[in-house]
Amino acid sequence: MMKFVEKKPVRVAILDLYEGVANQGMRCIREILNQYGEANFLDMEWDEFDVRQQLEVPDTSYDIYISSGGPGSPLESKGSNWENAYFRWLNQVEAWNNNPGHQQKKYVFFICHSYQLICRHYRLAEVSKRRSTAFGVFPVHLLDEGKEEAIFDGLNDPFYAVDSRDYQVTTPNYNRLEKMGAAVLCIEKERPHVPLERAVMAIRFNAYMIGTQFHPEADAIGMSMYLQREDKKNSVIATYGEAKWASMIEQLNDPDKILWTYSHVLPNFLNQAVEHLQTAEV
């Protein structure tokens, strides 16, 4: 566990893309920030921005940005008012980071829906609707670049993650990735019997921006309790079958799976961002 010298508060902006839909993601992000602050003796402050309903986006005064998952299509929002505001914010962060006069850079983490939007925006890969919804706990396989990636420090190969999506990122454009200095880090499980390309599960977009298709914020205990609520249990069984529900409960309770991912990926990202912040302040 890293211990940082106590300094001024670390300011985080959470971009909420859930469009008012009930979710576990925002609760999980808040809890990770709380836990991280306590473990590292840091004052973590954060503000939340309702991007899709209120067209709210943060300015460049924050140290760290976390952009959430969310419902709906990452394709049909193209040209919408909220998406235009979102990409204006992204452009401002990029301009800040590209300015050599700014010693302190802004670190950004994109989750699920946000990740799909960024892949589409940069034209780094194909973003398309899946034949069926991916819902459950799945193995994620590291590529060579992923094995060197700091946010995956301490994870096994494969590691396990919560996946909940109707869309996917496939067919990476390696010319654009190379030109941008981006790298594909990991991919979904191999399915030799299925003649479909595997989804890209994480990309490092540049030195300060990274995104995952899966939900690294998913809290195993909280999600297990949530899925065992009578209404949610019935909903999952009606949609996916009782075997899928039972499998998720079992895997959520396995300490080597989701709990391990939860305690490593976003905390590793925060380590990276806070280390940079404190170095830049010296």
Steps between C-alpha positions, in 0.01 A plus 500: 500500500641838399509774761498852365615811684196693625449800277214702358175316410494285186209625288313247287224561245259209440321527167167319549372351171221293657228743383310463827477120471539314832845341515775364723785672314483844660481353853801281426709789365424709811593210728832442323589870539404490870699183563799626304508828690484323838766242409743764374425781747372725223211742494311387190240754388269441207219660304254316278381622161173382344621501140202355314205653684640839601782543244738551793873459441795592723758769432876442504545582870477135608799270549334174393195411288298177505234460229234238577312232315141552394200364313408514135687516172845660471420550129161671498613791720731632228442872453275530808533805723632302794757319291619825342549640852681181604746517212560872559605403852726227358660747258569740787671226703706396197602861436603534865711183490659596168607841633868474598445786745274279712725284713204338677305282256139384532441125537178353357338156533215402263264215599280289268264742318756781530769268363283413199439870431873576507585207271239626253615862534864417424399239238731249669273198446157385391219570748194286431199331657556149630284210387407447864562684825823423686405478866698328769849435631746425221873431463706777338827411326800733510695576182873585512430872552253413776761297686713817520206725594515650850124491563509120466785456750422210733237341274510146367477412132220450440333715764124518553269796451133594504371555149160648419457623143294482184778656290861411442832633374668275241732514195767742629640748248870446572613784274293751696601342831869532412461855370331603824743313723214279624512128579252212534557350846267203530225306322204283595522125544581290198204310357640264232152367421362849427610658169497854640782739575576545867408830662772745602465532878741787573703763315760744625420805288808699606723549803217655704179342365389138521171315463346159566200326347443315826400652836811520723295684762263204551492419872463124549321515836265783405420346162438159655252653745340697217455189283347312792227760544175327407410742219847499345536122537168445321597748227836329432346152501223612264755647259800267527382188684558370852835340413643842400373658822649221714831518311526876558434466874766228526762696308429828680571321828833360375774722655737435206258640243299822525622602845857475370426712191311757710793538739760543223392673177357835610728521807801444269370778274462730801854411616630606159304826496577599861870420465513727196302771680733501798811493280366794298441698822859464622 
